[in-house]
């Protein structure tokens, strides 16, 4: 799966892609990450990417020409890719979306807005607008990382046991979260691992976990 991110801050992604499971996924050939620096599609000698809003108002907006040129460049690398736009105005992103994107197998192109927003006309080049929660962030980079992490860990061969992705929280977007877990030592600063987990009766352990 190709994952291309269009951003003014490509350096933000190097840490995320260079560590742990996301790194392993690339190392195993399951995903290929790349960033497209939106600045290189800026207009004129100053590589301008933003401008003031029609009708007035605070802040600057991303201009449509650089954004659409960057999307078109990304599409050349991967014509069937889905184009995602992280925005607080999007539909709330859930575990079912991560599953759908992972199972769909299509590449992703994620356009990260900055400033106060973007010219609405870019949405004609976007397949899905997604929001990751009810709070406001300064740009689309952190949402893009969140989406990438949630999708890549579901791709076959990324997590150790396929299992690990199955018995976990938010399985069907419900509020169910995983049961509490413990490792050694059996007692830590006066707090003990529950007896039921120590005695190894599978039935009782399963019941305890379900109750939790
Ligand atoms: Cl997708 N973008 C921004 N800027 N803020 C957000 C968000 C997205 N989702 C939650 N807050």
PDB file of C-alpha atoms and ligand atoms in Angstrom:
ATOM      1  CA  UNK A   1       0.000   0.000   0.000  1.00  0.00           C
ATOM      2  CA  UNK A   2       1.398   3.376  -0.998  1.00  0.00           C
ATOM      3  CA  UNK A   3       0.808   6.155   1.539  1.00  0.00           C
ATOM      4  CA  UNK A   4       1.579   9.642   0.282  1.00  0.00           C
ATOM      5  CA  UNK A   5       1.241  12.701   2.481  1.00  0.00           C
ATOM      6  CA  UNK A   6       1.006  16.216   1.081  1.00  0.00           C
ATOM      7  CA  UNK A   7       2.299  18.635   3.714  1.00  0.00           C
ATOM      8  CA  UNK A   8       4.231  21.824   4.364  1.00  0.00           C
ATOM      9  CA  UNK A   9       6.065  19.962   7.162  1.00  0.00           C
ATOM     10  CA  UNK A  10       7.448  16.705   5.756  1.00  0.00           C
ATOM     11  CA  UNK A  11      10.002  16.480   8.585  1.00  0.00           C
ATOM     12  CA  UNK A  12       7.184  15.859  11.072  1.00  0.00           C
ATOM     13  CA  UNK A  13       6.675  12.409   9.568  1.00  0.00           C
ATOM     14  CA  UNK A  14      10.207  11.015   9.699  1.00  0.00           C
ATOM     15  CA  UNK A  15       9.997  10.071  13.373  1.00  0.00           C
ATOM     16  CA  UNK A  16       6.629   8.419  12.970  1.00  0.00           C
ATOM     17  CA  UNK A  17       7.709   6.299  10.006  1.00  0.00           C
ATOM     18  CA  UNK A  18      11.098   5.516  11.454  1.00  0.00           C
ATOM     19  CA  UNK A  19       9.965   3.689  14.566  1.00  0.00           C
ATOM     20  CA  UNK A  20       8.220   0.584  15.794  1.00  0.00           C
ATOM     21  CA  UNK A  21       5.393  -1.070  13.858  1.00  0.00           C
ATOM     22  CA  UNK A  22       5.105   1.555  11.139  1.00  0.00           C
ATOM     23  CA  UNK A  23       8.797   1.141  10.397  1.00  0.00           C
ATOM     24  CA  UNK A  24       8.459  -2.658  10.396  1.00  0.00           C
ATOM     25  CA  UNK A  25       5.554  -2.458   7.977  1.00  0.00           C
ATOM     26  CA  UNK A  26       7.710  -0.550   5.510  1.00  0.00           C
ATOM     27  CA  UNK A  27      10.723  -2.781   6.147  1.00  0.00           C
ATOM     28  CA  UNK A  28       8.573  -5.817   5.300  1.00  0.00           C
ATOM     29  CA  UNK A  29       7.418  -4.235   2.058  1.00  0.00           C
ATOM     30  CA  UNK A  30       3.798  -3.944   3.202  1.00  0.00           C
ATOM     31  CA  UNK A  31       3.649  -0.142   2.885  1.00  0.00           C
ATOM     32  CA  UNK A  32       5.677   2.544   1.151  1.00  0.00           C
ATOM     33  CA  UNK A  33       5.507   5.975   2.757  1.00  0.00           C
ATOM     34  CA  UNK A  34       6.372   9.230   1.059  1.00  0.00           C
ATOM     35  CA  UNK A  35       5.827  12.911   1.620  1.00  0.00           C
ATOM     36  CA  UNK A  36       5.162  15.521  -1.013  1.00  0.00           C
ATOM     37  CA  UNK A  37       6.321  18.971   0.075  1.00  0.00           C
ATOM     38  CA  UNK A  38       3.450  21.293  -0.759  1.00  0.00           C
ATOM     39  CA  UNK A  39       5.911  24.194  -0.883  1.00  0.00           C
ATOM     40  CA  UNK A  40       7.449  22.826  -4.089  1.00  0.00           C
ATOM     41  CA  UNK A  41       4.088  23.456  -5.789  1.00  0.00           C
ATOM     42  CA  UNK A  42       3.908  27.032  -4.484  1.00  0.00           C
ATOM     43  CA  UNK A  43       3.364  29.878  -6.917  1.00  0.00           C
ATOM     44  CA  UNK A  44       6.057  32.259  -8.133  1.00  0.00           C
ATOM     45  CA  UNK A  45       9.609  32.713  -6.958  1.00  0.00           C
ATOM     46  CA  UNK A  46       8.399  32.850  -3.344  1.00  0.00           C
ATOM     47  CA  UNK A  47       6.562  29.550  -3.714  1.00  0.00           C
ATOM     48  CA  UNK A  48       3.387  31.057  -2.269  1.00  0.00           C
ATOM     49  CA  UNK A  49       0.833  28.533  -1.001  1.00  0.00           C
ATOM     50  CA  UNK A  50      -1.561  30.763   0.956  1.00  0.00           C
ATOM     51  CA  UNK A  51      -3.682  33.863   0.511  1.00  0.00           C
ATOM     52  CA  UNK A  52      -6.330  35.946   2.293  1.00  0.00           C
ATOM     53  CA  UNK A  53      -9.973  34.821   2.328  1.00  0.00           C
ATOM     54  CA  UNK A  54     -12.584  36.377   0.042  1.00  0.00           C
ATOM     55  CA  UNK A  55     -15.187  38.125   2.180  1.00  0.00           C
ATOM     56  CA  UNK A  56     -12.620  38.960   4.828  1.00  0.00           C
ATOM     57  CA  UNK A  57     -11.821  37.270   8.099  1.00  0.00           C
ATOM     58  CA  UNK A  58      -8.785  36.239  10.095  1.00  0.00           C
ATOM     59  CA  UNK A  59      -5.881  34.241   8.814  1.00  0.00           C
ATOM     60  CA  UNK A  60      -4.793  32.804   5.556  1.00  0.00           C
ATOM     61  CA  UNK A  61      -6.108  29.963   3.415  1.00  0.00           C
ATOM     62  CA  UNK A  62      -4.301  27.401   1.307  1.00  0.00           C
ATOM     63  CA  UNK A  63      -4.621  28.353  -2.346  1.00  0.00           C
ATOM     64  CA  UNK A  64      -6.182  25.754  -4.630  1.00  0.00           C
ATOM     65  CA  UNK A  65      -3.513  25.634  -7.362  1.00  0.00           C
ATOM     66  CA  UNK A  66      -0.607  24.223  -5.295  1.00  0.00           C
ATOM     67  CA  UNK A  67      -2.835  21.746  -3.446  1.00  0.00           C
ATOM     68  CA  UNK A  68      -4.465  20.386  -6.599  1.00  0.00           C
ATOM     69  CA  UNK A  69      -1.104  20.217  -8.422  1.00  0.00           C
ATOM     70  CA  UNK A  70       0.290  18.207  -5.493  1.00  0.00           C
ATOM     71  CA  UNK A  71      -2.718  15.843  -5.510  1.00  0.00           C
ATOM     72  CA  UNK A  72      -2.310  15.342  -9.256  1.00  0.00           C
ATOM     73  CA  UNK A  73       1.389  14.558  -8.800  1.00  0.00           C
ATOM     74  CA  UNK A  74       0.509  12.009  -6.097  1.00  0.00           C
ATOM     75  CA  UNK A  75      -2.170  10.467  -8.329  1.00  0.00           C
ATOM     76  CA  UNK A  76       0.425   9.960 -11.052  1.00  0.00           C
ATOM     77  CA  UNK A  77       2.320   7.690  -8.652  1.00  0.00           C
ATOM     78  CA  UNK A  78      -0.837   5.839  -7.640  1.00  0.00           C
ATOM     79  CA  UNK A  79      -3.875   6.508  -9.860  1.00  0.00           C
ATOM     80  CA  UNK A  80      -6.348   4.465  -7.766  1.00  0.00           C
ATOM     81  CA  UNK A  81      -5.392   5.998  -4.419  1.00  0.00           C
ATOM     82  CA  UNK A  82      -8.057   7.463  -2.134  1.00  0.00           C
ATOM     83  CA  UNK A  83      -7.594  11.145  -1.348  1.00  0.00           C
ATOM     84  CA  UNK A  84      -8.254  12.024   2.300  1.00  0.00           C
ATOM     85  CA  UNK A  85      -8.524  15.525   3.741  1.00  0.00           C
ATOM     86  CA  UNK A  86      -8.225  15.836   7.527  1.00  0.00           C
ATOM     87  CA  UNK A  87     -10.461  18.699   8.644  1.00  0.00           C
ATOM     88  CA  UNK A  88     -12.529  19.460  11.746  1.00  0.00           C
ATOM     89  CA  UNK A  89     -15.453  19.746   9.318  1.00  0.00           C
ATOM     90  CA  UNK A  90     -15.084  16.122   8.248  1.00  0.00           C
ATOM     91  CA  UNK A  91     -16.915  12.987   9.323  1.00  0.00           C
ATOM     92  CA  UNK A  92     -15.712  11.523  12.623  1.00  0.00           C
ATOM     93  CA  UNK A  93     -13.036   8.909  11.921  1.00  0.00           C
ATOM     94  CA  UNK A  94     -13.668   5.582  13.645  1.00  0.00           C
ATOM     95  CA  UNK A  95     -12.176   2.118  13.935  1.00  0.00           C
ATOM     96  CA  UNK A  96     -14.582   0.939  11.213  1.00  0.00           C
ATOM     97  CA  UNK A  97     -12.992   3.483   8.854  1.00  0.00           C
ATOM     98  CA  UNK A  98      -9.515   2.194   9.671  1.00  0.00           C
ATOM     99  CA  UNK A  99     -10.726  -1.337   8.909  1.00  0.00           C
ATOM    100  CA  UNK A 100     -12.376  -0.281   5.688  1.00  0.00           C
ATOM    101  CA  UNK A 101      -9.277   1.564   4.453  1.00  0.00           C
ATOM    102  CA  UNK A 102      -6.987  -1.320   5.435  1.00  0.00           C
ATOM    103  CA  UNK A 103      -9.228  -3.923   3.783  1.00  0.00           C
ATOM    104  CA  UNK A 104      -9.810  -1.807   0.679  1.00  0.00           C
ATOM    105  CA  UNK A 105      -6.145  -2.144  -0.146  1.00  0.00           C
ATOM    106  CA  UNK A 106      -6.056   1.139  -2.060  1.00  0.00           C
ATOM    107  CA  UNK A 107      -3.207   3.570  -1.583  1.00  0.00           C
ATOM    108  CA  UNK A 108      -3.826   6.717   0.418  1.00  0.00           C
ATOM    109  CA  UNK A 109      -3.064  10.330  -0.423  1.00  0.00           C
ATOM    110  CA  UNK A 110      -3.516  12.512   2.657  1.00  0.00           C
ATOM    111  CA  UNK A 111      -3.632  16.274   2.187  1.00  0.00           C
ATOM    112  CA  UNK A 112      -2.664  18.164   5.360  1.00  0.00           C
ATOM    113  CA  UNK A 113      -4.192  21.651   5.625  1.00  0.00           C
ATOM    114  CA  UNK A 114      -2.478  24.443   7.569  1.00  0.00           C
ATOM    115  CA  UNK A 115      -3.298  28.058   8.344  1.00  0.00           C
ATOM    116  CA  UNK A 116      -6.948  28.885   8.952  1.00  0.00           C
ATOM    117  CA  UNK A 117      -8.063  26.466   6.278  1.00  0.00           C
ATOM    118  CA  UNK A 118      -8.166  25.871   2.555  1.00  0.00           C
ATOM    119  CA  UNK A 119     -10.024  27.064  -0.517  1.00  0.00           C
ATOM    120  CA  UNK A 120     -13.194  24.942  -0.602  1.00  0.00           C
ATOM    121  CA  UNK A 121     -12.671  24.121  -4.288  1.00  0.00           C
ATOM    122  CA  UNK A 122      -9.917  21.632  -3.431  1.00  0.00           C
ATOM    123  CA  UNK A 123     -12.599  19.316  -2.057  1.00  0.00           C
ATOM    124  CA  UNK A 124     -13.542  18.459  -5.646  1.00  0.00           C
ATOM    125  CA  UNK A 125     -10.273  16.437  -5.703  1.00  0.00           C
ATOM    126  CA  UNK A 126     -10.916  14.777  -2.325  1.00  0.00           C
ATOM    127  CA  UNK A 127     -12.711  11.486  -1.702  1.00  0.00           C
ATOM    128  CA  UNK A 128     -13.233  11.780   2.053  1.00  0.00           C
ATOM    129  CA  UNK A 129     -13.030  14.562   4.628  1.00  0.00           C
ATOM    130  CA  UNK A 130     -12.249  13.195   8.070  1.00  0.00           C
ATOM    131  CA  UNK A 131     -12.134  14.610  11.585  1.00  0.00           C
ATOM    132  CA  UNK A 132     -10.394  12.689  14.389  1.00  0.00           C
ATOM    133  CA  UNK A 133     -12.207  14.134  17.396  1.00  0.00           C
ATOM    134  CA  UNK A 134     -13.931  17.106  18.944  1.00  0.00           C
ATOM    135  CA  UNK A 135     -10.997  19.461  19.476  1.00  0.00           C
ATOM    136  CA  UNK A 136      -9.077  21.747  17.154  1.00  0.00           C
ATOM    137  CA  UNK A 137      -5.515  21.100  15.959  1.00  0.00           C
ATOM    138  CA  UNK A 138      -3.171  23.466  14.118  1.00  0.00           C
ATOM    139  CA  UNK A 139      -2.960  21.340  10.990  1.00  0.00           C
ATOM    140  CA  UNK A 140      -3.705  18.038   9.331  1.00  0.00           C
ATOM    141  CA  UNK A 141      -0.370  16.385  10.123  1.00  0.00           C
ATOM    142  CA  UNK A 142      -1.272  14.831  13.478  1.00  0.00           C
ATOM    143  CA  UNK A 143      -4.624  13.583  12.135  1.00  0.00           C
ATOM    144  CA  UNK A 144      -2.769  12.137   9.111  1.00  0.00           C
ATOM    145  CA  UNK A 145      -0.382  10.288  11.442  1.00  0.00           C
ATOM    146  CA  UNK A 146      -3.309   9.002  13.473  1.00  0.00           C
ATOM    147  CA  UNK A 147      -5.063   7.705  10.379  1.00  0.00           C
ATOM    148  CA  UNK A 148      -1.882   6.111   9.014  1.00  0.00           C
ATOM    149  CA  UNK A 149      -1.118   4.387  12.316  1.00  0.00           C
ATOM    150  CA  UNK A 150      -4.655   3.046  12.670  1.00  0.00           C
ATOM    151  CA  UNK A 151      -4.696   1.664   9.105  1.00  0.00           C
ATOM    152  CA  UNK A 152      -1.174   0.247   8.862  1.00  0.00           C
ATOM    153  CA  UNK A 153      -1.435  -1.800  12.066  1.00  0.00           C
ATOM    154  CA  UNK A 154      -4.433  -3.606  10.522  1.00  0.00           C
ATOM    155  CA  UNK A 155      -2.617  -4.626   7.326  1.00  0.00           C
ATOM    156  CA  UNK A 156      -1.862  -8.356   7.181  1.00  0.00           C
ATOM    157  CA  UNK A 157       1.650  -9.111   8.412  1.00  0.00           C
ATOM    158  CA  UNK A 158       2.148  -5.946  10.444  1.00  0.00           C
ATOM    159  CA  UNK A 159       1.150  -7.068  13.939  1.00  0.00           C
ATOM    160  CA  UNK A 160       2.642 -10.260  15.391  1.00  0.00           C
ATOM    161  CA  UNK A 161      -0.486 -12.377  15.666  1.00  0.00           C
ATOM    162  CA  UNK A 162      -3.387 -11.418  13.410  1.00  0.00           C
ATOM    163  CA  UNK A 163      -5.190 -12.073  16.631  1.00  0.00           C
ATOM    164  CA  UNK A 164      -3.838  -8.975  18.375  1.00  0.00           C
ATOM    165  CA  UNK A 165      -5.862  -6.681  16.161  1.00  0.00           C
ATOM    166  CA  UNK A 166      -9.002  -8.709  16.706  1.00  0.00           C
ATOM    167  CA  UNK A 167      -9.397  -8.856  20.472  1.00  0.00           C
ATOM    168  CA  UNK A 168      -9.125  -5.199  21.235  1.00  0.00           C
ATOM    169  CA  UNK A 169     -10.918  -1.995  21.943  1.00  0.00           C
ATOM    170  CA  UNK A 170     -13.510  -0.320  19.702  1.00  0.00           C
ATOM    171  CA  UNK A 171     -13.958  -3.456  17.652  1.00  0.00           C
ATOM    172  CA  UNK A 172     -17.224  -2.300  16.127  1.00  0.00           C
ATOM    173  CA  UNK A 173     -17.003   1.373  17.027  1.00  0.00           C
ATOM    174  CA  UNK A 174     -18.757   0.586  20.286  1.00  0.00           C
ATOM    175  CA  UNK A 175     -17.501   1.847  23.602  1.00  0.00           C
ATOM    176  CA  UNK A 176     -15.997  -1.483  24.580  1.00  0.00           C
ATOM    177  CA  UNK A 177     -12.412  -1.235  25.692  1.00  0.00           C
ATOM    178  CA  UNK A 178      -9.895  -3.940  26.450  1.00  0.00           C
ATOM    179  CA  UNK A 179      -9.672  -5.607  29.855  1.00  0.00           C
ATOM    180  CA  UNK A 180      -6.866  -4.596  32.247  1.00  0.00           C
ATOM    181  CA  UNK A 181      -3.632  -6.530  31.919  1.00  0.00           C
ATOM    182  CA  UNK A 182      -0.711  -7.297  34.223  1.00  0.00           C
ATOM    183  CA  UNK A 183       2.817  -8.612  33.936  1.00  0.00           C
ATOM    184  CA  UNK A 184       5.522  -9.393  36.528  1.00  0.00           C
ATOM    185  CA  UNK A 185       6.112  -8.682  39.342  1.00  0.00           C
ATOM    186  CA  UNK A 186       3.105 -10.260  41.012  1.00  0.00           C
ATOM    187  CA  UNK A 187       3.195  -7.514  43.653  1.00  0.00           C
ATOM    188  CA  UNK A 188       4.258  -3.939  42.933  1.00  0.00           C
ATOM    189  CA  UNK A 189       4.275  -1.304  45.689  1.00  0.00           C
ATOM    190  CA  UNK A 190       1.596  -3.171  47.565  1.00  0.00           C
ATOM    191  CA  UNK A 191      -0.630  -3.744  44.531  1.00  0.00           C
ATOM    192  CA  UNK A 192      -1.226  -7.377  43.570  1.00  0.00           C
ATOM    193  CA  UNK A 193      -2.079  -9.006  40.271  1.00  0.00           C
ATOM    194  CA  UNK A 194      -5.679 -10.344  40.595  1.00  0.00           C
ATOM    195  CA  UNK A 195      -5.708 -13.963  41.892  1.00  0.00           C
ATOM    196  CA  UNK A 196      -7.813 -15.211  39.010  1.00  0.00           C
ATOM    197  CA  UNK A 197      -5.085 -14.298  36.495  1.00  0.00           C
ATOM    198  CA  UNK A 198      -2.456 -16.176  38.475  1.00  0.00           C
ATOM    199  CA  UNK A 199      -4.156 -19.559  38.741  1.00  0.00           C
ATOM    200  CA  UNK A 200      -4.374 -20.267  35.016  1.00  0.00           C
ATOM    201  CA  UNK A 201      -7.997 -21.478  34.701  1.00  0.00           C
ATOM    202  CA  UNK A 202      -8.850 -20.433  31.165  1.00  0.00           C
ATOM    203  CA  UNK A 203     -12.605 -20.359  31.737  1.00  0.00           C
ATOM    204  CA  UNK A 204     -12.386 -18.194  34.837  1.00  0.00           C
ATOM    205  CA  UNK A 205      -9.846 -15.873  33.245  1.00  0.00           C
ATOM    206  CA  UNK A 206     -12.058 -15.432  30.188  1.00  0.00           C
ATOM    207  CA  UNK A 207     -15.054 -14.675  32.425  1.00  0.00           C
ATOM    208  CA  UNK A 208     -13.067 -12.165  34.514  1.00  0.00           C
ATOM    209  CA  UNK A 209     -11.841 -10.384  31.363  1.00  0.00           C
ATOM    210  CA  UNK A 210     -15.333 -10.223  29.947  1.00  0.00           C
ATOM    211  CA  UNK A 211     -16.698  -8.812  33.230  1.00  0.00           C
ATOM    212  CA  UNK A 212     -14.034  -6.140  33.224  1.00  0.00           C
TER     213      UNK A 212
HETATM  214 CL1  LIG B   1      -8.799  16.361  10.960  1.00  0.00          CL
HETATM  215  N1  LIG B   1      -7.920  18.724  11.699  1.00  0.00           N
HETATM  216  C1  LIG B   1      -7.749  19.707  12.597  1.00  0.00           C
HETATM  217  N2  LIG B   1      -7.083  20.806  12.245  1.00  0.00           N
HETATM  218  N3  LIG B   1      -8.223  19.648  13.824  1.00  0.00           N
HETATM  219  C2  LIG B   1      -8.870  18.525  14.148  1.00  0.00           C
HETATM  220  C3  LIG B   1      -9.066  17.470  13.275  1.00  0.00           C
HETATM  221  C4  LIG B   1      -8.588  17.604  12.028  1.00  0.00           C
HETATM  222  N4  LIG B   1      -9.746  16.502  13.906  1.00  0.00           N
HETATM  223  C5  LIG B   1      -9.938  16.951  15.123  1.00  0.00           C
HETATM  224  N5  LIG B   1      -9.442  18.186  15.272  1.00  0.00           N
END
